[in-house]
CSV table of C-alpha atoms in Angstrom, one decimal:
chain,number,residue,atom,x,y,z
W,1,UNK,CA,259.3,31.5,-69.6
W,2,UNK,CA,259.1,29.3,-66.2
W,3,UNK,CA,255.2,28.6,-67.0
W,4,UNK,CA,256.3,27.0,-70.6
W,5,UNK,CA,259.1,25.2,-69.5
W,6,UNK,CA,257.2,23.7,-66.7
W,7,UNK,CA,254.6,22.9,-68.9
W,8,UNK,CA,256.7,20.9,-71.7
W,9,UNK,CA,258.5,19.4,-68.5
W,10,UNK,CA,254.8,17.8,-67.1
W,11,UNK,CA,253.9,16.9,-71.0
W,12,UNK,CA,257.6,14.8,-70.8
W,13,UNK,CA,256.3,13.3,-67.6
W,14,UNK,CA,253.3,11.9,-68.7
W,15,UNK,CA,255.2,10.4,-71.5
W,16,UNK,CA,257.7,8.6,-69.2
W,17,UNK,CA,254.1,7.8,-66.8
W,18,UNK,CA,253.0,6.2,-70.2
W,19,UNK,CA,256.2,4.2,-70.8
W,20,UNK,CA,256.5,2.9,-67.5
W,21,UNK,CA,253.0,1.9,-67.0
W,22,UNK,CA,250.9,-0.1,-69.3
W,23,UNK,CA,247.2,1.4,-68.1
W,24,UNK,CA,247.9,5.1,-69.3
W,25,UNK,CA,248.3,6.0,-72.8
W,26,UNK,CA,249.3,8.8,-74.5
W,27,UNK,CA,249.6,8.9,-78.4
W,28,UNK,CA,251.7,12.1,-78.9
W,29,UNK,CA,253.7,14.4,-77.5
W,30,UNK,CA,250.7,17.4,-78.5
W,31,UNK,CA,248.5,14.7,-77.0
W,32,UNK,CA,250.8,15.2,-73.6
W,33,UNK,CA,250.6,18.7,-73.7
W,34,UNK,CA,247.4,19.1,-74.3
W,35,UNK,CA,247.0,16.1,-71.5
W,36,UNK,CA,249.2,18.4,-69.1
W,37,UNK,CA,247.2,21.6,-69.8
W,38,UNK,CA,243.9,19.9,-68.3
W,39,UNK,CA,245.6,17.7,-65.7
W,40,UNK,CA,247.0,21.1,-64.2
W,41,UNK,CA,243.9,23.3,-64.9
W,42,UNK,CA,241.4,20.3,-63.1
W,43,UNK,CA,244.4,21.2,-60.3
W,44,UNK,CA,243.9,24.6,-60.0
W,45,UNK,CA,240.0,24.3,-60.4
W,46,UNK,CA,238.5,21.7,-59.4
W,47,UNK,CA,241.2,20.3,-56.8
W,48,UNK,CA,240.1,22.7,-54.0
W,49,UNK,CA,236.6,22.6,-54.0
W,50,UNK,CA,236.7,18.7,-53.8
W,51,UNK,CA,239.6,19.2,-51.4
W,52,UNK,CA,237.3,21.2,-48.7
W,53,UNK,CA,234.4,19.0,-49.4
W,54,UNK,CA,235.9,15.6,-48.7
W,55,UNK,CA,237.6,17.1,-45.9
W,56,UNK,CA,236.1,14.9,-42.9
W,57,UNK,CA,237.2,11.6,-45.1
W,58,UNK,CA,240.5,12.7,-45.5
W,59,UNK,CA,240.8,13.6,-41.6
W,60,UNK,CA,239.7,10.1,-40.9
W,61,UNK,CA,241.6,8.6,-43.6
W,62,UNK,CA,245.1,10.5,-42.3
W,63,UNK,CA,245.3,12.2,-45.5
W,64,UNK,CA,245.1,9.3,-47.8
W,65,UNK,CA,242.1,10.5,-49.8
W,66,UNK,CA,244.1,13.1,-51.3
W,67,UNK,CA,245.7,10.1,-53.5
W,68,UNK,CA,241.8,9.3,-54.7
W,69,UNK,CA,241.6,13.1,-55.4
W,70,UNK,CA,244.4,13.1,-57.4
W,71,UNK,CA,243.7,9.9,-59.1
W,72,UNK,CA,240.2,11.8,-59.8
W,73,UNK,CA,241.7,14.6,-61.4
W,74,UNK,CA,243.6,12.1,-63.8
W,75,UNK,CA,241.1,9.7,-64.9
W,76,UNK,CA,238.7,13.5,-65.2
W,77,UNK,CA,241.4,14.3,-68.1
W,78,UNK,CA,241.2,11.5,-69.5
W,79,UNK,CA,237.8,11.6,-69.9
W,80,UNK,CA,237.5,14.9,-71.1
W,81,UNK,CA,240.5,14.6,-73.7
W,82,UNK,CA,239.2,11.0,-75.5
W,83,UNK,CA,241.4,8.9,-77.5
W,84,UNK,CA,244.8,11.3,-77.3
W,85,UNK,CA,244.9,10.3,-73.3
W,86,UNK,CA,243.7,7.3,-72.0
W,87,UNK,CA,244.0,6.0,-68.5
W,88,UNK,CA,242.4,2.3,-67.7
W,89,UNK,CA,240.2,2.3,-64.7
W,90,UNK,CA,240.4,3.6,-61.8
W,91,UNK,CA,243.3,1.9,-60.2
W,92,UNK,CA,245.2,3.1,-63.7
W,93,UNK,CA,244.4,6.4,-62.8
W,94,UNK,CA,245.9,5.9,-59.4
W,95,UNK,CA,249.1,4.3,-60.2
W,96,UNK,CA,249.8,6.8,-63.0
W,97,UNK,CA,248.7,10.0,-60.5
W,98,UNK,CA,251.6,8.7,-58.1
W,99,UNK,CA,254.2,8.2,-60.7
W,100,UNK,CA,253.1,11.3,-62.4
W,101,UNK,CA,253.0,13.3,-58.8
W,102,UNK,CA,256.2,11.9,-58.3
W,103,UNK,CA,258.1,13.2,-61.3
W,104,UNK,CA,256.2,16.3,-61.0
W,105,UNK,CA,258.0,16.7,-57.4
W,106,UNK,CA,261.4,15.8,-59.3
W,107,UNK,CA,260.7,19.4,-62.1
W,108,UNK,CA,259.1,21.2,-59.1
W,109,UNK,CA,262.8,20.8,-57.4
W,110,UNK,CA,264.9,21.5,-60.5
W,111,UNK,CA,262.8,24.3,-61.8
W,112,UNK,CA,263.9,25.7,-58.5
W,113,UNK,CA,267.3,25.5,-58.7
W,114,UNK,CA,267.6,26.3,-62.2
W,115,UNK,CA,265.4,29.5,-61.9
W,116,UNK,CA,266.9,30.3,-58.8
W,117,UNK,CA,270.3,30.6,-60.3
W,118,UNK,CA,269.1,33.5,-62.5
């Protein structure tokens, strides 16, 4: 039950990400879902291997190129899902991973204290 609910919750954030800022679109709310599914899959995937590999850049950078990673693994779904999500260059994809990061942070905390509550 947590799974789906988290997962509509990130579809409903990349539809505020796409009302706030102009260089990500997404056409639907399927679109979002569908847009959510990948986003968090890449995550889970793809994330850590690039994580370990870049991880003399992002000792020398002070961490900072984790925000490239994650912009990475936004404009990656985008690519992969066509016209349903579409983020605008690279610097789209970096704006929309921080606002998108950042309302992920904001579920993450209330899915805590809902579910914790049970």
């Amino acid at each position: 039950m947590r799974i789906l609910v988290k997962w509509a919750l990130h579809a409903v954030a990349l539809l505020c990400v796409a009302y706030l800022y102009s260089g990500v679109e997404v056409h639907s709310f399927a679109a979002a879902l569908g847009a959510a599914f990948v986003i968090g899959l890449l995550n889970a995937v793809l994330r850590p291997v690039l994580v370990i590999l870049t991880l003399p850049v992002t000792v020398v950078t002070l961490g900072l190129f984790l925000f490239v990673i994650n912009a990475l693994m936004f404009w990656a779904a985008s690519g992969l899902l066509g016209a349903a999500f579409q983020v605008h260059g690279f610097a789209a994809a970096l704006i929309g991973s921080l606002l998108y990061s950042l309302l992920g942070l904001v579920i993450e905390s209330a899915l805590a204290r809902l579910f914790l509550k049970q």
